[in-house]
């Protein structure tokens, strides 16, 4: 295909693909769908609109490639993954521009995502050679017992738009390291990153059928998702997205009792205690809340600030927002806040603000759409927020920071835990005893203590309650793609 252009930047044709990737070949569907620049609304190009037939073909290709890939020595799989990582690093600028063009993310953040994304291929290339079994001592003298770890098989990988590269490699790196093969269904808003990774996978010598991609429109998503979750050749589903969609996929997966990993919605609290270093808390709040314009699954959704430092925190937070955040096109070097992914996302932010203000909340800064365009929204800070307001009850996924005043530690923990999800939570305190108490009591899968950014390739990522099942990244993430086989040798 020819170059795809955003309003600000031309994307080289070298990594831009518009067909699905099935069995190592680029395939065209009978229809196509547009990929749009959320900053300008301009069409970047059209991508093949794969449906159930293409999804089934991709599953068969992955299944057929699985035996040979799984039998490769771990060192050989490691070498291929390492080469894929190296190619990502060689093409990091172009990959970042693709992310900014299709998601609107500021280019600096997109560059950071590519480094993060590539690091998963590097990490799991190394972990591929460390999949160890066990020899278990038993009481019977004539027996020996072994435990083997083997790949589960074909894994269906369903990913979101907000991290269109990293959410793929975090899953695919682990899957391929174990000997699994994959079929990736990227978000309809951001398929170009998944396809670019496919081009680099081919160049890296990842065998045909090991990494497959089936891009599709919103209209085809349900049909493709159903195939990936019900086809008996698929052994594992890994999904990142909303809790509501995750529940639908779990129902589909139940029919064939598939292994599942679910990284679902969050509602992260950010607690600032009277003992906190306020300046550090403000810096952490800014990073946690407004990264990717508030469109991350672990970004703060509720700020709980103790009464003794409430006013100081709000004042300093407002000044930091106004001084350090700059709304603009992602390709503008000054931009820290790009557009939201689409107008529906903007409307949800507006709905939460309107609801809060109608119940007595006050707008400290921001509060409305930005003059740049319909998908841009001003970074917003609210005070006098109560737990009855929508923004305190559900995930906003936008640049809105609601602040709730509290009096006691027990009250803060109770508010933080009063939700059916639990992905990430943050708190700032300089009291060692309080740090241990609160870290233990927060009902979340990940806790940031005096730290607003917690994601790391070496650490297990995942939630509790309705925020999901399983863990990604780290040494624990590789176990999600392995079956444990017990072998008993008798008659010895």
Short mmCIF file of C-alpha atoms in Angstrom, two decimals, residues 35-406:
data_model
loop_
_atom_site.label_atom_id
_atom_site.label_comp_id
_atom_site.label_asym_id
_atom_site.label_seq_id
_atom_site.Cartn_x
_atom_site.Cartn_y
_atom_site.Cartn_z
CA UNK A 35 -8.69 3.85 10.33
CA UNK A 36 -8.99 7.45 11.46
CA UNK A 37 -6.74 10.00 13.09
CA UNK A 38 -8.62 10.91 16.29
CA UNK A 39 -6.98 14.34 16.34
CA UNK A 40 -8.31 15.48 12.96
CA UNK A 41 -10.89 12.86 12.04
CA UNK A 42 -8.96 12.34 8.80
CA UNK A 43 -8.92 8.86 7.31
CA UNK A 44 -5.44 7.33 7.52
CA UNK A 45 -6.37 4.51 5.17
CA UNK A 46 -8.51 1.40 4.93
CA UNK A 47 -7.75 -2.01 6.40
CA UNK A 48 -9.19 -5.41 5.48
CA UNK A 49 -12.38 -6.10 7.41
CA UNK A 50 -11.84 -9.71 8.38
CA UNK A 51 -14.81 -11.79 9.42
CA UNK A 52 -15.57 -15.24 10.79
CA UNK A 53 -14.07 -17.00 7.74
CA UNK A 54 -10.73 -15.24 8.07
CA UNK A 55 -10.73 -15.84 11.83
CA UNK A 56 -11.26 -19.56 11.33
CA UNK A 57 -8.51 -19.67 8.70
CA UNK A 58 -6.13 -17.91 11.12
CA UNK A 59 -6.97 -20.39 13.87
CA UNK A 60 -6.25 -23.32 11.52
CA UNK A 61 -2.97 -21.73 10.43
CA UNK A 62 -1.94 -21.27 14.06
CA UNK A 63 -2.92 -24.83 14.90
CA UNK A 64 -0.96 -26.26 11.95
CA UNK A 65 2.12 -24.22 12.89
CA UNK A 66 1.91 -25.17 16.56
CA UNK A 67 3.49 -28.61 16.50
CA UNK A 68 6.70 -27.50 14.83
CA UNK A 69 6.99 -24.27 16.86
CA UNK A 70 6.37 -26.10 20.12
CA UNK A 71 9.04 -28.70 19.30
CA UNK A 72 11.72 -26.11 18.56
CA UNK A 73 14.41 -26.01 21.23
CA UNK A 74 13.75 -23.18 23.68
CA UNK A 75 16.99 -21.52 22.59
CA UNK A 76 15.75 -21.27 18.99
CA UNK A 77 12.47 -19.70 20.06
CA UNK A 78 14.50 -17.33 22.21
CA UNK A 79 16.68 -16.31 19.26
CA UNK A 80 13.63 -15.54 17.06
CA UNK A 81 11.98 -13.47 19.80
CA UNK A 82 15.23 -11.63 20.40
CA UNK A 83 15.49 -10.79 16.71
CA UNK A 84 11.91 -9.51 16.75
CA UNK A 85 12.85 -7.28 19.69
CA UNK A 86 15.89 -5.98 17.82
CA UNK A 87 13.80 -5.12 14.76
CA UNK A 88 11.36 -3.22 16.96
CA UNK A 89 14.23 -1.18 18.35
CA UNK A 90 15.60 -0.53 14.87
CA UNK A 91 12.16 0.71 13.76
CA UNK A 92 11.08 2.36 17.01
CA UNK A 93 10.49 5.83 15.55
CA UNK A 94 8.26 4.60 12.75
CA UNK A 95 6.35 2.32 15.13
CA UNK A 96 5.80 5.25 17.49
CA UNK A 97 4.46 7.42 14.66
CA UNK A 98 1.97 4.70 13.78
CA UNK A 99 0.71 4.67 17.39
CA UNK A 100 0.35 8.46 17.47
CA UNK A 101 -1.43 8.54 14.11
CA UNK A 102 -4.05 5.92 14.98
CA UNK A 103 -4.53 6.55 18.72
CA UNK A 104 -3.71 10.26 19.10
CA UNK A 105 -1.23 9.55 21.88
CA UNK A 106 1.53 12.21 22.20
CA UNK A 107 4.60 11.10 20.27
CA UNK A 108 6.79 11.07 23.38
CA UNK A 109 4.35 8.69 25.07
CA UNK A 110 4.17 6.57 21.91
CA UNK A 111 7.95 6.32 21.88
CA UNK A 112 7.81 5.21 25.51
CA UNK A 113 5.20 2.61 24.64
CA UNK A 114 7.40 1.13 21.91
CA UNK A 115 10.31 0.80 24.34
CA UNK A 116 7.94 -0.85 26.84
CA UNK A 117 6.42 -3.03 24.12
CA UNK A 118 9.78 -4.23 22.83
CA UNK A 119 10.94 -4.99 26.36
CA UNK A 120 8.33 -7.76 26.64
CA UNK A 121 9.83 -9.54 23.62
CA UNK A 122 13.28 -9.14 25.17
CA UNK A 123 12.11 -10.39 28.59
CA UNK A 124 10.25 -13.42 27.28
CA UNK A 125 13.07 -14.27 24.87
CA UNK A 126 15.14 -14.72 28.00
CA UNK A 127 12.40 -16.54 29.93
CA UNK A 128 11.90 -19.06 27.12
CA UNK A 129 15.03 -20.89 28.31
CA UNK A 130 13.89 -20.94 31.94
CA UNK A 131 10.73 -23.03 31.75
CA UNK A 132 11.65 -25.67 34.27
CA UNK A 133 9.83 -28.80 35.36
CA UNK A 134 10.26 -30.75 38.60
CA UNK A 135 11.26 -34.14 39.98
CA UNK A 136 9.07 -34.97 42.97
CA UNK A 137 10.19 -37.37 45.72
CA UNK A 138 7.54 -40.03 46.42
CA UNK A 139 7.12 -42.71 49.07
CA UNK A 140 7.04 -45.69 46.71
CA UNK A 141 10.51 -47.12 46.09
CA UNK A 142 9.74 -48.34 42.57
CA UNK A 143 8.46 -45.02 41.22
CA UNK A 144 9.84 -41.74 39.95
CA UNK A 145 7.63 -38.71 39.37
CA UNK A 146 8.25 -35.91 36.89
CA UNK A 147 6.36 -32.69 36.22
CA UNK A 148 6.59 -31.31 32.68
CA UNK A 149 5.45 -27.90 31.45
CA UNK A 150 4.05 -27.82 27.91
CA UNK A 151 2.43 -25.13 25.71
CA UNK A 152 -1.35 -24.95 25.93
CA UNK A 153 -1.71 -24.62 22.15
CA UNK A 154 -3.34 -21.88 20.08
CA UNK A 155 -3.94 -18.66 22.01
CA UNK A 156 -6.49 -16.04 20.93
CA UNK A 157 -5.18 -12.57 21.79
CA UNK A 158 -7.77 -9.76 21.95
CA UNK A 159 -6.32 -6.33 22.64
CA UNK A 160 -7.47 -2.72 23.29
CA UNK A 161 -6.73 0.55 21.50
CA UNK A 162 -5.07 2.49 24.31
CA UNK A 163 -1.77 0.55 24.16
CA UNK A 164 -1.98 -0.92 20.65
CA UNK A 165 1.56 -2.34 20.66
CA UNK A 166 2.41 -3.15 24.29
CA UNK A 167 -0.82 -5.03 25.00
CA UNK A 168 0.07 -7.36 22.13
CA UNK A 169 3.70 -8.07 23.00
CA UNK A 170 2.93 -8.54 26.70
CA UNK A 171 0.71 -11.47 25.72
CA UNK A 172 2.37 -12.70 22.54
CA UNK A 173 5.90 -12.66 23.98
CA UNK A 174 4.87 -15.04 26.74
CA UNK A 175 2.82 -17.24 24.41
CA UNK A 176 5.56 -17.66 21.81
CA UNK A 177 8.23 -18.23 24.45
CA UNK A 178 6.35 -21.29 25.72
CA UNK A 179 5.77 -22.72 22.24
CA UNK A 180 2.20 -21.52 21.74
CA UNK A 181 0.99 -19.91 18.52
CA UNK A 182 -1.37 -16.93 18.42
CA UNK A 183 -4.22 -15.23 16.58
CA UNK A 184 -4.39 -11.51 17.41
CA UNK A 185 -7.57 -9.49 17.08
CA UNK A 186 -6.56 -5.85 17.55
CA UNK A 187 -9.00 -3.08 18.45
CA UNK A 188 -10.87 -1.67 15.46
CA UNK A 189 -9.54 1.83 16.22
CA UNK A 190 -5.86 0.80 16.12
CA UNK A 191 -5.10 -2.17 13.83
CA UNK A 192 -2.01 -0.65 12.18
CA UNK A 193 0.29 -1.33 15.14
CA UNK A 194 -0.65 -5.04 15.24
CA UNK A 195 -0.04 -5.34 11.49
CA UNK A 196 3.30 -3.53 11.74
CA UNK A 197 4.37 -6.02 14.40
CA UNK A 198 3.36 -8.76 11.97
CA UNK A 199 5.62 -7.35 9.28
CA UNK A 200 8.53 -7.32 11.74
CA UNK A 201 7.67 -10.85 12.92
CA UNK A 202 8.00 -12.06 9.34
CA UNK A 203 11.33 -10.27 9.00
CA UNK A 204 12.51 -11.77 12.31
CA UNK A 205 11.96 -15.31 11.05
CA UNK A 206 8.92 -16.09 13.18
CA UNK A 207 7.54 -19.06 11.19
CA UNK A 208 4.38 -18.73 9.12
CA UNK A 209 1.27 -19.29 11.20
CA UNK A 210 2.90 -18.61 14.56
CA UNK A 211 1.75 -14.94 14.66
CA UNK A 212 -1.54 -14.21 12.89
CA UNK A 213 -3.58 -10.99 12.85
CA UNK A 214 -7.28 -10.60 11.96
CA UNK A 215 -8.21 -6.89 11.94
CA UNK A 216 -11.91 -6.12 11.76
CA UNK A 217 -14.45 -3.33 12.09
CA UNK A 218 -16.76 -2.81 15.03
CA UNK A 219 -19.52 -4.48 12.99
CA UNK A 220 -17.47 -7.69 12.60
CA UNK A 221 -16.02 -7.73 16.12
CA UNK A 222 -18.74 -9.89 17.68
CA UNK A 223 -18.50 -12.55 14.96
CA UNK A 224 -14.70 -12.69 15.03
CA UNK A 225 -14.65 -12.72 18.83
CA UNK A 226 -17.12 -15.58 18.94
CA UNK A 227 -15.00 -17.68 16.57
CA UNK A 228 -11.87 -17.07 18.64
CA UNK A 229 -13.66 -17.97 21.86
CA UNK A 230 -15.57 -21.03 20.65
CA UNK A 231 -13.35 -22.73 18.04
CA UNK A 232 -12.21 -26.04 19.57
CA UNK A 233 -8.72 -25.55 18.09
CA UNK A 234 -8.22 -22.52 20.35
CA UNK A 235 -6.96 -23.55 23.79
CA UNK A 236 -6.45 -20.18 25.46
CA UNK A 237 -7.96 -16.68 25.42
CA UNK A 238 -6.14 -13.59 26.64
CA UNK A 239 -8.20 -10.40 26.66
CA UNK A 240 -7.62 -6.84 27.79
CA UNK A 241 -10.64 -4.56 27.76
CA UNK A 242 -13.85 -3.73 29.56
CA UNK A 243 -15.34 -5.90 32.28
CA UNK A 244 -18.63 -6.11 30.34
CA UNK A 245 -16.92 -7.50 27.24
CA UNK A 246 -14.78 -9.81 29.36
CA UNK A 247 -17.91 -11.40 30.82
CA UNK A 248 -19.26 -12.07 27.32
CA UNK A 249 -16.00 -13.72 26.29
CA UNK A 250 -15.98 -15.83 29.46
CA UNK A 251 -19.44 -17.15 28.59
CA UNK A 252 -18.26 -18.10 25.10
CA UNK A 253 -15.11 -19.74 26.49
CA UNK A 254 -17.08 -21.83 28.96
CA UNK A 255 -18.51 -23.99 26.17
CA UNK A 256 -15.14 -25.59 25.48
CA UNK A 257 -13.59 -24.90 28.91
CA UNK A 258 -10.75 -22.79 27.56
CA UNK A 259 -7.94 -21.33 29.64
CA UNK A 260 -8.51 -17.60 30.08
CA UNK A 261 -6.57 -14.51 31.13
CA UNK A 262 -8.66 -11.38 31.64
CA UNK A 263 -7.29 -7.91 32.32
CA UNK A 264 -10.48 -5.92 32.74
CA UNK A 265 -11.69 -2.52 33.92
CA UNK A 266 -10.39 -0.67 36.94
CA UNK A 267 -11.43 2.17 39.23
CA UNK A 268 -8.11 3.10 40.80
CA UNK A 269 -8.08 5.08 44.06
CA UNK A 270 -5.22 7.49 44.81
CA UNK A 271 -5.06 8.20 48.55
CA UNK A 272 -3.06 11.10 49.97
CA UNK A 273 -2.64 10.92 53.74
CA UNK A 274 -1.75 13.83 56.02
CA UNK A 275 1.73 12.32 56.45
CA UNK A 276 2.45 12.45 52.69
CA UNK A 277 5.02 14.58 50.96
CA UNK A 278 2.53 16.78 49.11
CA UNK A 279 4.86 17.80 46.29
CA UNK A 280 5.68 14.19 45.52
CA UNK A 281 2.02 13.28 45.73
CA UNK A 282 1.12 15.99 43.22
CA UNK A 283 3.82 14.79 40.82
CA UNK A 284 2.58 11.21 41.15
CA UNK A 285 -1.03 12.32 40.71
CA UNK A 286 -0.21 14.19 37.51
CA UNK A 287 1.62 11.18 36.04
CA UNK A 288 -0.96 8.62 37.10
CA UNK A 289 -4.08 10.56 36.09
CA UNK A 290 -3.17 12.30 32.85
CA UNK A 291 -0.95 9.80 31.04
CA UNK A 292 -2.55 9.15 27.65
CA UNK A 293 -5.20 11.76 28.57
CA UNK A 294 -6.48 9.51 31.35
CA UNK A 295 -7.06 6.61 28.97
CA UNK A 296 -5.15 3.83 30.74
CA UNK A 297 -6.57 0.92 32.69
CA UNK A 298 -4.42 1.71 35.75
CA UNK A 299 -4.77 5.50 35.75
CA UNK A 300 -6.27 7.06 38.86
CA UNK A 301 -10.02 7.49 38.78
CA UNK A 302 -10.68 8.76 42.33
CA UNK A 303 -8.50 10.98 44.51
CA UNK A 304 -9.02 10.60 48.25
CA UNK A 305 -7.24 13.37 50.19
CA UNK A 306 -7.12 13.62 53.97
CA UNK A 307 -8.60 16.80 55.42
CA UNK A 308 -5.34 18.09 56.95
CA UNK A 309 -3.64 18.57 53.57
CA UNK A 310 -6.67 18.64 51.27
CA UNK A 311 -6.56 22.34 50.42
CA UNK A 312 -2.79 22.40 49.90
CA UNK A 313 -2.93 19.35 47.62
CA UNK A 314 -5.78 20.74 45.51
CA UNK A 315 -4.06 24.11 45.11
CA UNK A 316 -0.74 22.59 44.06
CA UNK A 317 -2.41 20.00 41.83
CA UNK A 318 -4.37 22.69 39.99
CA UNK A 319 -1.23 24.75 39.42
CA UNK A 320 0.64 21.71 38.11
CA UNK A 321 -2.20 20.88 35.70
CA UNK A 322 -2.27 24.41 34.33
CA UNK A 323 1.51 24.72 34.06
CA UNK A 324 2.64 21.29 32.88
CA UNK A 325 -0.18 19.91 30.72
CA UNK A 326 -0.53 21.04 27.11
CA UNK A 327 -3.39 19.87 24.90
CA UNK A 328 -2.60 19.36 21.22
CA UNK A 329 -1.97 17.08 18.28
CA UNK A 330 0.20 14.15 19.28
CA UNK A 331 2.83 15.05 16.69
CA UNK A 332 3.37 18.49 18.26
CA UNK A 333 6.48 18.34 20.47
CA UNK A 334 4.81 20.46 23.19
CA UNK A 335 1.79 18.18 23.52
CA UNK A 336 1.31 16.19 26.70
CA UNK A 337 -2.44 15.65 26.24
CA UNK A 338 -3.64 14.31 22.91
CA UNK A 339 -7.24 13.73 21.83
CA UNK A 340 -9.53 11.15 23.34
CA UNK A 341 -10.01 8.14 21.10
CA UNK A 342 -13.45 9.20 19.83
CA UNK A 343 -16.44 11.41 20.58
CA UNK A 344 -18.13 8.76 22.72
CA UNK A 345 -15.20 9.00 25.12
CA UNK A 346 -15.59 12.78 25.29
CA UNK A 347 -19.31 12.47 25.94
CA UNK A 348 -18.65 10.18 28.92
CA UNK A 349 -16.30 12.74 30.49
CA UNK A 350 -18.92 15.43 29.96
CA UNK A 351 -21.58 13.23 31.51
CA UNK A 352 -19.48 12.62 34.63
CA UNK A 353 -18.70 16.32 35.06
CA UNK A 354 -22.32 17.38 34.57
CA UNK A 355 -23.51 14.80 37.10
CA UNK A 356 -20.91 15.85 39.68
CA UNK A 357 -21.58 19.58 39.33
CA UNK A 358 -25.34 19.00 39.58
CA UNK A 359 -24.72 17.35 42.97
CA UNK A 360 -22.49 20.10 44.34
CA UNK A 361 -19.00 19.46 42.95
CA UNK A 362 -16.86 22.46 41.99
CA UNK A 363 -14.71 22.79 38.87
CA UNK A 364 -11.24 24.00 39.87
CA UNK A 365 -9.77 23.94 36.38
CA UNK A 366 -10.86 22.68 32.96
CA UNK A 367 -14.35 21.26 32.64
CA UNK A 368 -15.15 21.51 28.93
CA UNK A 369 -14.15 20.48 25.43
CA UNK A 370 -11.00 22.06 24.09
CA UNK A 371 -11.18 24.45 21.15
CA UNK A 372 -8.85 22.23 19.07
CA UNK A 373 -11.60 19.82 18.05
CA UNK A 374 -14.41 17.54 19.09
CA UNK A 375 -12.16 14.80 20.52
CA UNK A 376 -10.06 17.12 22.66
CA UNK A 377 -10.96 17.83 26.30
CA UNK A 378 -9.43 20.11 28.89
CA UNK A 379 -7.64 18.41 31.81
CA UNK A 380 -10.17 18.81 34.60
CA UNK A 381 -10.00 18.93 38.39
CA UNK A 382 -13.11 18.70 40.60
CA UNK A 383 -13.47 19.24 44.35
CA UNK A 384 -16.35 18.72 46.79
CA UNK A 385 -16.89 15.32 45.20
CA UNK A 386 -18.89 12.67 47.06
CA UNK A 387 -19.03 8.92 46.70
CA UNK A 388 -22.57 9.17 45.28
CA UNK A 389 -21.41 10.88 42.08
CA UNK A 390 -20.92 8.91 38.86
CA UNK A 391 -17.23 9.81 38.63
CA UNK A 392 -16.71 8.15 42.02
CA UNK A 393 -18.68 5.06 41.07
CA UNK A 394 -17.48 4.14 37.57
CA UNK A 395 -14.37 4.43 35.44
CA UNK A 396 -14.24 7.68 33.44
CA UNK A 397 -11.34 6.83 31.10
CA UNK A 398 -10.62 10.47 30.42
CA UNK A 399 -8.80 13.55 31.80
CA UNK A 400 -11.02 14.05 34.86
CA UNK A 401 -9.62 14.15 38.41
CA UNK A 402 -12.32 14.13 41.13
CA UNK A 403 -11.13 14.83 44.70
CA UNK A 404 -12.94 13.40 47.74
CA UNK A 405 -12.06 14.69 51.21
CA UNK A 406 -11.74 12.10 54.01
#
